[in-house]
PDB file of C-alpha atoms in Angstrom:
ATOM      1  CA  UNK A   1     133.746 119.134 158.295  1.00  0.00           C
ATOM      2  CA  UNK A   2     134.764 119.905 154.700  1.00  0.00           C
ATOM      3  CA  UNK A   3     132.814 122.310 152.546  1.00  0.00           C
ATOM      4  CA  UNK A   4     130.523 120.608 149.996  1.00  0.00           C
ATOM      5  CA  UNK A   5     131.551 120.707 146.338  1.00  0.00           C
ATOM      6  CA  UNK A   6     128.718 122.211 144.304  1.00  0.00           C
ATOM      7  CA  UNK A   7     128.915 122.842 140.566  1.00  0.00           C
ATOM      8  CA  UNK A   8     126.848 124.698 137.994  1.00  0.00           C
ATOM      9  CA  UNK A   9     126.798 123.796 134.314  1.00  0.00           C
ATOM     10  CA  UNK A  10     125.085 126.128 131.853  1.00  0.00           C
ATOM     11  CA  UNK A  11     123.152 127.823 134.666  1.00  0.00           C
ATOM     12  CA  UNK A  12     124.007 131.363 135.747  1.00  0.00           C
ATOM     13  CA  UNK A  13     123.931 131.242 139.534  1.00  0.00           C
ATOM     14  CA  UNK A  14     126.000 133.740 141.496  1.00  0.00           C
ATOM     15  CA  UNK A  15     127.206 132.420 144.835  1.00  0.00           C
ATOM     16  CA  UNK A  16     130.643 131.733 146.228  1.00  0.00           C
ATOM     17  CA  UNK A  17     129.613 128.181 147.136  1.00  0.00           C
ATOM     18  CA  UNK A  18     128.874 127.311 143.485  1.00  0.00           C
ATOM     19  CA  UNK A  19     131.726 126.484 141.120  1.00  0.00           C
ATOM     20  CA  UNK A  20     130.865 127.196 137.470  1.00  0.00           C
ATOM     21  CA  UNK A  21     132.203 124.616 134.998  1.00  0.00           C
ATOM     22  CA  UNK A  22     132.046 123.973 131.243  1.00  0.00           C
ATOM     23  CA  UNK A  23     131.133 120.795 129.366  1.00  0.00           C
ATOM     24  CA  UNK A  24     134.836 120.201 128.791  1.00  0.00           C
ATOM     25  CA  UNK A  25     135.365 120.062 132.580  1.00  0.00           C
ATOM     26  CA  UNK A  26     132.824 117.389 133.567  1.00  0.00           C
ATOM     27  CA  UNK A  27     135.566 115.217 135.089  1.00  0.00           C
ATOM     28  CA  UNK A  28     135.576 117.708 137.984  1.00  0.00           C
ATOM     29  CA  UNK A  29     132.239 116.201 139.036  1.00  0.00           C
ATOM     30  CA  UNK A  30     134.153 113.127 140.243  1.00  0.00           C
ATOM     31  CA  UNK A  31     134.357 114.679 143.717  1.00  0.00           C
ATOM     32  CA  UNK A  32     131.173 116.733 143.607  1.00  0.00           C
ATOM     33  CA  UNK A  33     128.191 116.662 145.938  1.00  0.00           C
ATOM     34  CA  UNK A  34     125.633 118.440 143.752  1.00  0.00           C
ATOM     35  CA  UNK A  35     125.219 119.840 140.258  1.00  0.00           C
ATOM     36  CA  UNK A  36     122.901 122.559 138.999  1.00  0.00           C
ATOM     37  CA  UNK A  37     122.452 121.635 135.336  1.00  0.00           C
ATOM     38  CA  UNK A  38     120.589 123.774 132.797  1.00  0.00           C
ATOM     39  CA  UNK A  39     119.565 121.023 130.411  1.00  0.00           C
ATOM     40  CA  UNK A  40     119.647 123.330 127.383  1.00  0.00           C
ATOM     41  CA  UNK A  41     123.437 123.575 127.539  1.00  0.00           C
ATOM     42  CA  UNK A  42     123.786 119.913 126.512  1.00  0.00           C
ATOM     43  CA  UNK A  43     122.908 120.944 122.937  1.00  0.00           C
ATOM     44  CA  UNK A  44     126.325 122.621 122.765  1.00  0.00           C
ATOM     45  CA  UNK A  45     127.743 119.154 122.162  1.00  0.00           C
ATOM     46  CA  UNK A  46     126.279 119.097 118.647  1.00  0.00           C
ATOM     47  CA  UNK A  47     125.217 122.669 117.926  1.00  0.00           C
ATOM     48  CA  UNK A  48     128.396 123.571 116.029  1.00  0.00           C
ATOM     49  CA  UNK A  49     128.754 120.197 114.315  1.00  0.00           C
ATOM     50  CA  UNK A  50     125.475 120.070 112.392  1.00  0.00           C
ATOM     51  CA  UNK A  51     124.452 121.634 109.089  1.00  0.00           C
ATOM     52  CA  UNK A  52     121.468 123.815 108.327  1.00  0.00           C
ATOM     53  CA  UNK A  53     118.662 123.581 107.418  1.00  0.00           C
ATOM     54  CA  UNK A  54     119.135 119.795 107.637  1.00  0.00           C
ATOM     55  CA  UNK A  55     120.168 119.211 111.226  1.00  0.00           C
ATOM     56  CA  UNK A  56     122.498 116.311 110.510  1.00  0.00           C
ATOM     57  CA  UNK A  57     126.177 115.998 111.347  1.00  0.00           C
ATOM     58  CA  UNK A  58     128.541 117.409 108.748  1.00  0.00           C
ATOM     59  CA  UNK A  59     130.983 114.551 109.247  1.00  0.00           C
ATOM     60  CA  UNK A  60     131.233 111.195 111.023  1.00  0.00           C
ATOM     61  CA  UNK A  61     134.233 112.557 112.946  1.00  0.00           C
ATOM     62  CA  UNK A  62     132.107 115.350 114.412  1.00  0.00           C
ATOM     63  CA  UNK A  63     129.400 112.863 115.305  1.00  0.00           C
ATOM     64  CA  UNK A  64     131.722 110.438 117.049  1.00  0.00           C
ATOM     65  CA  UNK A  65     133.298 113.310 118.980  1.00  0.00           C
ATOM     66  CA  UNK A  66     129.838 114.418 120.110  1.00  0.00           C
ATOM     67  CA  UNK A  67     128.836 110.989 121.424  1.00  0.00           C
ATOM     68  CA  UNK A  68     132.143 110.567 123.225  1.00  0.00           C
ATOM     69  CA  UNK A  69     131.579 113.860 125.018  1.00  0.00           C
ATOM     70  CA  UNK A  70     127.992 112.852 125.833  1.00  0.00           C
ATOM     71  CA  UNK A  71     129.171 109.496 127.169  1.00  0.00           C
ATOM     72  CA  UNK A  72     131.673 111.294 129.428  1.00  0.00           C
ATOM     73  CA  UNK A  73     128.927 113.564 130.789  1.00  0.00           C
ATOM     74  CA  UNK A  74     126.579 110.630 131.322  1.00  0.00           C
ATOM     75  CA  UNK A  75     129.283 108.698 133.179  1.00  0.00           C
ATOM     76  CA  UNK A  76     129.993 111.568 135.566  1.00  0.00           C
ATOM     77  CA  UNK A  77     126.296 112.190 136.247  1.00  0.00           C
ATOM     78  CA  UNK A  78     125.774 108.512 137.060  1.00  0.00           C
ATOM     79  CA  UNK A  79     128.758 108.519 139.410  1.00  0.00           C
ATOM     80  CA  UNK A  80     127.463 111.618 141.153  1.00  0.00           C
ATOM     81  CA  UNK A  81     124.128 109.924 141.818  1.00  0.00           C
ATOM     82  CA  UNK A  82     125.729 106.670 142.980  1.00  0.00           C
ATOM     83  CA  UNK A  83     127.759 108.591 145.567  1.00  0.00           C
ATOM     84  CA  UNK A  84     124.611 110.081 147.017  1.00  0.00           C
ATOM     85  CA  UNK A  85     124.873 113.396 145.208  1.00  0.00           C
ATOM     86  CA  UNK A  86     122.017 115.462 143.800  1.00  0.00           C
ATOM     87  CA  UNK A  87     121.383 116.749 140.290  1.00  0.00           C
ATOM     88  CA  UNK A  88     119.134 119.808 140.062  1.00  0.00           C
ATOM     89  CA  UNK A  89     117.936 119.905 136.457  1.00  0.00           C
ATOM     90  CA  UNK A  90     116.511 123.105 134.977  1.00  0.00           C
ATOM     91  CA  UNK A  91     113.850 122.146 132.449  1.00  0.00           C
ATOM     92  CA  UNK A  92     114.688 124.352 129.467  1.00  0.00           C
ATOM     93  CA  UNK A  93     112.750 124.351 126.198  1.00  0.00           C
ATOM     94  CA  UNK A  94     114.271 121.656 123.925  1.00  0.00           C
ATOM     95  CA  UNK A  95     114.943 123.860 120.904  1.00  0.00           C
ATOM     96  CA  UNK A  96     117.977 122.289 119.214  1.00  0.00           C
ATOM     97  CA  UNK A  97     117.884 118.709 117.967  1.00  0.00           C
ATOM     98  CA  UNK A  98     120.110 116.717 115.650  1.00  0.00           C
ATOM     99  CA  UNK A  99     119.684 113.721 113.379  1.00  0.00           C
ATOM    100  CA  UNK A 100     122.078 110.825 113.711  1.00  0.00           C
ATOM    101  CA  UNK A 101     123.962 109.351 110.781  1.00  0.00           C
ATOM    102  CA  UNK A 102     126.382 106.880 112.372  1.00  0.00           C
ATOM    103  CA  UNK A 103     125.440 104.174 114.824  1.00  0.00           C
ATOM    104  CA  UNK A 104     127.012 104.983 118.208  1.00  0.00           C
ATOM    105  CA  UNK A 105     127.983 102.425 120.806  1.00  0.00           C
ATOM    106  CA  UNK A 106     124.967 103.439 122.871  1.00  0.00           C
ATOM    107  CA  UNK A 107     121.773 101.701 121.622  1.00  0.00           C
ATOM    108  CA  UNK A 108     119.547 104.381 123.174  1.00  0.00           C
ATOM    109  CA  UNK A 109     120.437 106.681 120.259  1.00  0.00           C
ATOM    110  CA  UNK A 110     118.911 105.020 117.163  1.00  0.00           C
ATOM    111  CA  UNK A 111     120.171 105.867 113.696  1.00  0.00           C
ATOM    112  CA  UNK A 112     117.999 108.303 111.760  1.00  0.00           C
ATOM    113  CA  UNK A 113     116.079 109.600 114.780  1.00  0.00           C
ATOM    114  CA  UNK A 114     116.380 113.259 115.755  1.00  0.00           C
ATOM    115  CA  UNK A 115     117.307 113.652 119.406  1.00  0.00           C
ATOM    116  CA  UNK A 116     117.200 116.636 121.742  1.00  0.00           C
ATOM    117  CA  UNK A 117     118.728 117.365 125.129  1.00  0.00           C
ATOM    118  CA  UNK A 118     116.185 115.239 127.030  1.00  0.00           C
ATOM    119  CA  UNK A 119     116.797 112.225 124.800  1.00  0.00           C
ATOM    120  CA  UNK A 120     120.528 112.721 125.302  1.00  0.00           C
ATOM    121  CA  UNK A 121     120.221 112.490 129.111  1.00  0.00           C
ATOM    122  CA  UNK A 122     117.693 109.649 129.176  1.00  0.00           C
ATOM    123  CA  UNK A 123     120.115 106.958 130.331  1.00  0.00           C
ATOM    124  CA  UNK A 124     121.371 108.901 133.365  1.00  0.00           C
ATOM    125  CA  UNK A 125     118.487 107.857 135.631  1.00  0.00           C
ATOM    126  CA  UNK A 126     115.019 106.257 135.388  1.00  0.00           C
ATOM    127  CA  UNK A 127     113.288 109.558 136.067  1.00  0.00           C
ATOM    128  CA  UNK A 128     115.148 111.218 133.188  1.00  0.00           C
ATOM    129  CA  UNK A 129     114.227 108.314 130.912  1.00  0.00           C
ATOM    130  CA  UNK A 130     110.583 108.865 131.837  1.00  0.00           C
ATOM    131  CA  UNK A 131     110.968 112.603 131.281  1.00  0.00           C
ATOM    132  CA  UNK A 132     112.329 111.982 127.778  1.00  0.00           C
ATOM    133  CA  UNK A 133     109.349 109.768 126.866  1.00  0.00           C
ATOM    134  CA  UNK A 134     106.495 111.612 128.582  1.00  0.00           C
ATOM    135  CA  UNK A 135     107.081 115.310 128.185  1.00  0.00           C
ATOM    136  CA  UNK A 136     105.123 117.832 126.178  1.00  0.00           C
ATOM    137  CA  UNK A 137     105.410 121.537 125.552  1.00  0.00           C
ATOM    138  CA  UNK A 138     103.122 124.029 127.227  1.00  0.00           C
ATOM    139  CA  UNK A 139     101.825 126.065 124.310  1.00  0.00           C
ATOM    140  CA  UNK A 140     100.592 128.959 126.429  1.00  0.00           C
ATOM    141  CA  UNK A 141     101.028 130.210 129.965  1.00  0.00           C
ATOM    142  CA  UNK A 142      98.508 128.505 132.252  1.00  0.00           C
ATOM    143  CA  UNK A 143      95.803 130.752 133.662  1.00  0.00           C
ATOM    144  CA  UNK A 144      95.566 130.765 137.422  1.00  0.00           C
ATOM    145  CA  UNK A 145      97.973 130.133 140.324  1.00  0.00           C
ATOM    146  CA  UNK A 146     100.475 127.297 140.461  1.00  0.00           C
ATOM    147  CA  UNK A 147      99.504 124.464 142.758  1.00  0.00           C
ATOM    148  CA  UNK A 148     102.172 123.093 145.106  1.00  0.00           C
ATOM    149  CA  UNK A 149     102.232 119.593 146.539  1.00  0.00           C
ATOM    150  CA  UNK A 150      99.724 118.583 149.213  1.00  0.00           C
ATOM    151  CA  UNK A 151     102.362 116.460 150.956  1.00  0.00           C
ATOM    152  CA  UNK A 152     103.259 118.301 154.181  1.00  0.00           C
ATOM    153  CA  UNK A 153     106.735 116.773 154.376  1.00  0.00           C
ATOM    154  CA  UNK A 154     107.571 117.793 150.816  1.00  0.00           C
ATOM    155  CA  UNK A 155     106.142 121.270 151.320  1.00  0.00           C
ATOM    156  CA  UNK A 156     108.475 121.754 154.282  1.00  0.00           C
ATOM    157  CA  UNK A 157     111.471 120.134 152.593  1.00  0.00           C
ATOM    158  CA  UNK A 158     111.160 122.272 149.456  1.00  0.00           C
ATOM    159  CA  UNK A 159     109.836 125.390 151.190  1.00  0.00           C
ATOM    160  CA  UNK A 160     112.527 127.791 149.843  1.00  0.00           C
ATOM    161  CA  UNK A 161     111.947 126.712 146.251  1.00  0.00           C
ATOM    162  CA  UNK A 162     108.149 126.551 146.473  1.00  0.00           C
ATOM    163  CA  UNK A 163     107.955 129.993 148.085  1.00  0.00           C
ATOM    164  CA  UNK A 164     109.702 131.524 145.072  1.00  0.00           C
ATOM    165  CA  UNK A 165     108.309 129.219 142.377  1.00  0.00           C
ATOM    166  CA  UNK A 166     104.712 130.180 143.050  1.00  0.00           C
ATOM    167  CA  UNK A 167     105.648 133.719 141.975  1.00  0.00           C
ATOM    168  CA  UNK A 168     108.514 133.308 139.516  1.00  0.00           C
ATOM    169  CA  UNK A 169     108.241 129.911 137.801  1.00  0.00           C
ATOM    170  CA  UNK A 170     107.632 129.995 134.048  1.00  0.00           C
ATOM    171  CA  UNK A 171     107.715 126.365 132.848  1.00  0.00           C
ATOM    172  CA  UNK A 172     107.898 125.608 129.136  1.00  0.00           C
ATOM    173  CA  UNK A 173     107.035 121.928 129.390  1.00  0.00           C
ATOM    174  CA  UNK A 174     105.052 119.492 131.483  1.00  0.00           C
ATOM    175  CA  UNK A 175     105.556 115.767 131.998  1.00  0.00           C
ATOM    176  CA  UNK A 176     104.021 112.615 133.400  1.00  0.00           C
ATOM    177  CA  UNK A 177     105.753 110.695 136.180  1.00  0.00           C
ATOM    178  CA  UNK A 178     104.902 107.533 138.066  1.00  0.00           C
ATOM    179  CA  UNK A 179     104.248 108.093 141.764  1.00  0.00           C
ATOM    180  CA  UNK A 180     106.774 105.431 142.744  1.00  0.00           C
ATOM    181  CA  UNK A 181     109.450 107.182 140.682  1.00  0.00           C
ATOM    182  CA  UNK A 182     109.000 110.874 141.486  1.00  0.00           C
ATOM    183  CA  UNK A 183     106.806 113.144 143.578  1.00  0.00           C
ATOM    184  CA  UNK A 184     105.200 116.181 141.905  1.00  0.00           C
ATOM    185  CA  UNK A 185     106.135 119.490 143.514  1.00  0.00           C
ATOM    186  CA  UNK A 186     104.396 122.037 141.320  1.00  0.00           C
ATOM    187  CA  UNK A 187     101.456 121.643 138.932  1.00  0.00           C
ATOM    188  CA  UNK A 188      99.466 123.896 136.644  1.00  0.00           C
ATOM    189  CA  UNK A 189      95.894 124.887 137.584  1.00  0.00           C
ATOM    190  CA  UNK A 190      94.784 122.041 135.286  1.00  0.00           C
ATOM    191  CA  UNK A 191      96.940 119.529 137.176  1.00  0.00           C
ATOM    192  CA  UNK A 192      99.853 119.092 134.735  1.00  0.00           C
ATOM    193  CA  UNK A 193     103.138 118.392 136.529  1.00  0.00           C
ATOM    194  CA  UNK A 194     105.908 120.913 135.826  1.00  0.00           C
ATOM    195  CA  UNK A 195     108.269 120.192 138.761  1.00  0.00           C
ATOM    196  CA  UNK A 196     109.098 116.964 140.579  1.00  0.00           C
ATOM    197  CA  UNK A 197     111.590 115.356 142.951  1.00  0.00           C
ATOM    198  CA  UNK A 198     112.981 111.852 142.822  1.00  0.00           C
ATOM    199  CA  UNK A 199     115.846 110.102 144.567  1.00  0.00           C
ATOM    200  CA  UNK A 200     118.807 112.300 143.684  1.00  0.00           C
ATOM    201  CA  UNK A 201     117.222 114.221 140.788  1.00  0.00           C
ATOM    202  CA  UNK A 202     115.184 117.410 141.092  1.00  0.00           C
ATOM    203  CA  UNK A 203     113.265 118.578 138.011  1.00  0.00           C
ATOM    204  CA  UNK A 204     112.633 122.316 138.216  1.00  0.00           C
ATOM    205  CA  UNK A 205     111.293 124.801 135.667  1.00  0.00           C
ATOM    206  CA  UNK A 206     113.226 128.042 135.152  1.00  0.00           C
ATOM    207  CA  UNK A 207     112.639 130.822 137.641  1.00  0.00           C
ATOM    208  CA  UNK A 208     112.115 134.250 136.126  1.00  0.00           C
ATOM    209  CA  UNK A 209     114.336 136.089 138.570  1.00  0.00           C
ATOM    210  CA  UNK A 210     116.400 139.032 137.398  1.00  0.00           C
ATOM    211  CA  UNK A 211     118.849 138.564 140.279  1.00  0.00           C
ATOM    212  CA  UNK A 212     120.944 135.387 139.827  1.00  0.00           C
ATOM    213  CA  UNK A 213     122.202 135.664 143.399  1.00  0.00           C
ATOM    214  CA  UNK A 214     118.692 135.555 144.819  1.00  0.00           C
ATOM    215  CA  UNK A 215     117.950 132.538 142.638  1.00  0.00           C
ATOM    216  CA  UNK A 216     121.157 130.866 143.824  1.00  0.00           C
ATOM    217  CA  UNK A 217     120.266 131.498 147.472  1.00  0.00           C
ATOM    218  CA  UNK A 218     116.805 130.019 146.983  1.00  0.00           C
ATOM    219  CA  UNK A 219     118.183 126.901 145.292  1.00  0.00           C
ATOM    220  CA  UNK A 220     121.025 126.444 147.778  1.00  0.00           C
ATOM    221  CA  UNK A 221     118.609 126.699 150.699  1.00  0.00           C
ATOM    222  CA  UNK A 222     116.508 123.980 149.079  1.00  0.00           C
ATOM    223  CA  UNK A 223     119.595 121.867 148.441  1.00  0.00           C
ATOM    224  CA  UNK A 224     120.591 122.284 152.099  1.00  0.00           C
ATOM    225  CA  UNK A 225     117.311 120.732 153.219  1.00  0.00           C
ATOM    226  CA  UNK A 226     117.422 117.901 150.690  1.00  0.00           C
ATOM    227  CA  UNK A 227     121.022 116.963 151.478  1.00  0.00           C
ATOM    228  CA  UNK A 228     120.496 117.254 155.240  1.00  0.00           C
ATOM    229  CA  UNK A 229     117.717 114.697 154.934  1.00  0.00           C
ATOM    230  CA  UNK A 230     119.907 112.416 152.837  1.00  0.00           C
ATOM    231  CA  UNK A 231     123.132 112.749 154.838  1.00  0.00           C
ATOM    232  CA  UNK A 232     122.054 113.993 158.246  1.00  0.00           C
ATOM    233  CA  UNK A 233     124.851 115.627 160.202  1.00  0.00           C
ATOM    234  CA  UNK A 234     127.238 114.857 157.335  1.00  0.00           C
ATOM    235  CA  UNK A 235     126.032 117.893 155.386  1.00  0.00           C
ATOM    236  CA  UNK A 236     127.418 121.366 156.067  1.00  0.00           C
ATOM    237  CA  UNK A 237     124.615 123.903 155.606  1.00  0.00           C
ATOM    238  CA  UNK A 238     125.532 126.582 153.079  1.00  0.00           C
ATOM    239  CA  UNK A 239     122.995 129.379 153.477  1.00  0.00           C
ATOM    240  CA  UNK A 240     120.457 130.636 155.956  1.00  0.00           C
ATOM    241  CA  UNK A 241     117.001 130.977 154.502  1.00  0.00           C
ATOM    242  CA  UNK A 242     114.210 133.264 155.588  1.00  0.00           C
ATOM    243  CA  UNK A 243     110.744 133.073 154.147  1.00  0.00           C
ATOM    244  CA  UNK A 244     110.033 135.993 151.793  1.00  0.00           C
ATOM    245  CA  UNK A 245     107.902 138.754 153.197  1.00  0.00           C
ATOM    246  CA  UNK A 246     104.188 138.380 152.676  1.00  0.00           C
ATOM    247  CA  UNK A 247     102.668 140.182 149.743  1.00  0.00           C
ATOM    248  CA  UNK A 248     102.000 143.863 150.492  1.00  0.00           C
ATOM    249  CA  UNK A 249      98.423 144.831 151.108  1.00  0.00           C
ATOM    250  CA  UNK A 250      96.466 145.892 148.030  1.00  0.00           C
ATOM    251  CA  UNK A 251      94.484 149.100 148.599  1.00  0.00           C
ATOM    252  CA  UNK A 252      91.016 149.448 147.162  1.00  0.00           C
ATOM    253  CA  UNK A 253      90.250 152.150 144.637  1.00  0.00           C
ATOM    254  CA  UNK A 254      89.612 155.448 146.416  1.00  0.00           C
ATOM    255  CA  UNK A 255      91.113 154.263 149.699  1.00  0.00           C
ATOM    256  CA  UNK A 256      93.383 156.778 151.394  1.00  0.00           C
ATOM    257  CA  UNK A 257      96.852 155.311 151.906  1.00  0.00           C
ATOM    258  CA  UNK A 258      97.459 157.534 154.951  1.00  0.00           C
ATOM    259  CA  UNK A 259      94.299 156.248 156.602  1.00  0.00           C
ATOM    260  CA  UNK A 260      95.648 152.708 156.293  1.00  0.00           C
ATOM    261  CA  UNK A 261      99.202 153.213 157.521  1.00  0.00           C
ATOM    262  CA  UNK A 262      99.042 156.105 159.991  1.00  0.00           C
ATOM    263  CA  UNK A 263      97.687 156.045 163.495  1.00  0.00           C
ATOM    264  CA  UNK A 264      95.098 158.621 164.553  1.00  0.00           C
ATOM    265  CA  UNK A 265      97.742 160.524 166.552  1.00  0.00           C
ATOM    266  CA  UNK A 266     100.084 160.637 163.542  1.00  0.00           C
ATOM    267  CA  UNK A 267      97.304 161.883 161.284  1.00  0.00           C
ATOM    268  CA  UNK A 268      96.431 164.601 163.812  1.00  0.00           C
ATOM    269  CA  UNK A 269     100.062 165.707 163.997  1.00  0.00           C
ATOM    270  CA  UNK A 270     100.302 165.963 160.224  1.00  0.00           C
ATOM    271  CA  UNK A 271      97.068 167.914 159.917  1.00  0.00           C
ATOM    272  CA  UNK A 272      98.206 170.401 162.552  1.00  0.00           C
ATOM    273  CA  UNK A 273      96.037 172.635 164.732  1.00  0.00           C
TER     274      UNK A 273
END
């Protein structure tokens, strides 16, 4: 059984199973099985071609070049999904936008409207089109614990991700999805959806992990489960995953640590005769 082809674009994930590519190399996705895509990197297509403070293209040549590169990315993402692949999308804050001057061949990009990275990916899949229309920024960090899905099957399928997300997720936006289109995985205490899974597309907020290898292991273990369900024995598992250790006990003020961790015999030995 051949090793799966897994790519990362704009997302720093350290693992030998993940092949890091640039926007100029998207044709390599033609034989890929999965892509970890940090959505913020899509802005690179126009970031150097627009003027400031007016975020419009400096020339029609730059604009046409941008849309050609975007069309190439869109084509490869669509092909990946049609072949049964998976796109894991990191939901970055949409900071850079640009205003269009020339009418492109794609009618989803209207003249005169500023677009950001989510608008740019809207035609890749229905769930991304919904994300582009129904997203909103989280102005402040929600108070209280994240709530994971109540669906037992989804909790088991996404166990590696959910185990880490409840501690490390720091979403910058929330969105509305139709139940028939995507299943919420993680919500704020107020019930706003910040992570969801659909057929072939996983929408995940960034994880605040300082170790990119640990993050990669968590995401690969989740991908293993998702692809095994989609392809059965046709998927070669990449990593072994173990549930993180339970949170250490919190000691009350004034409690003696030795009394909690030492047996009576050990305490007697330490105290001496």
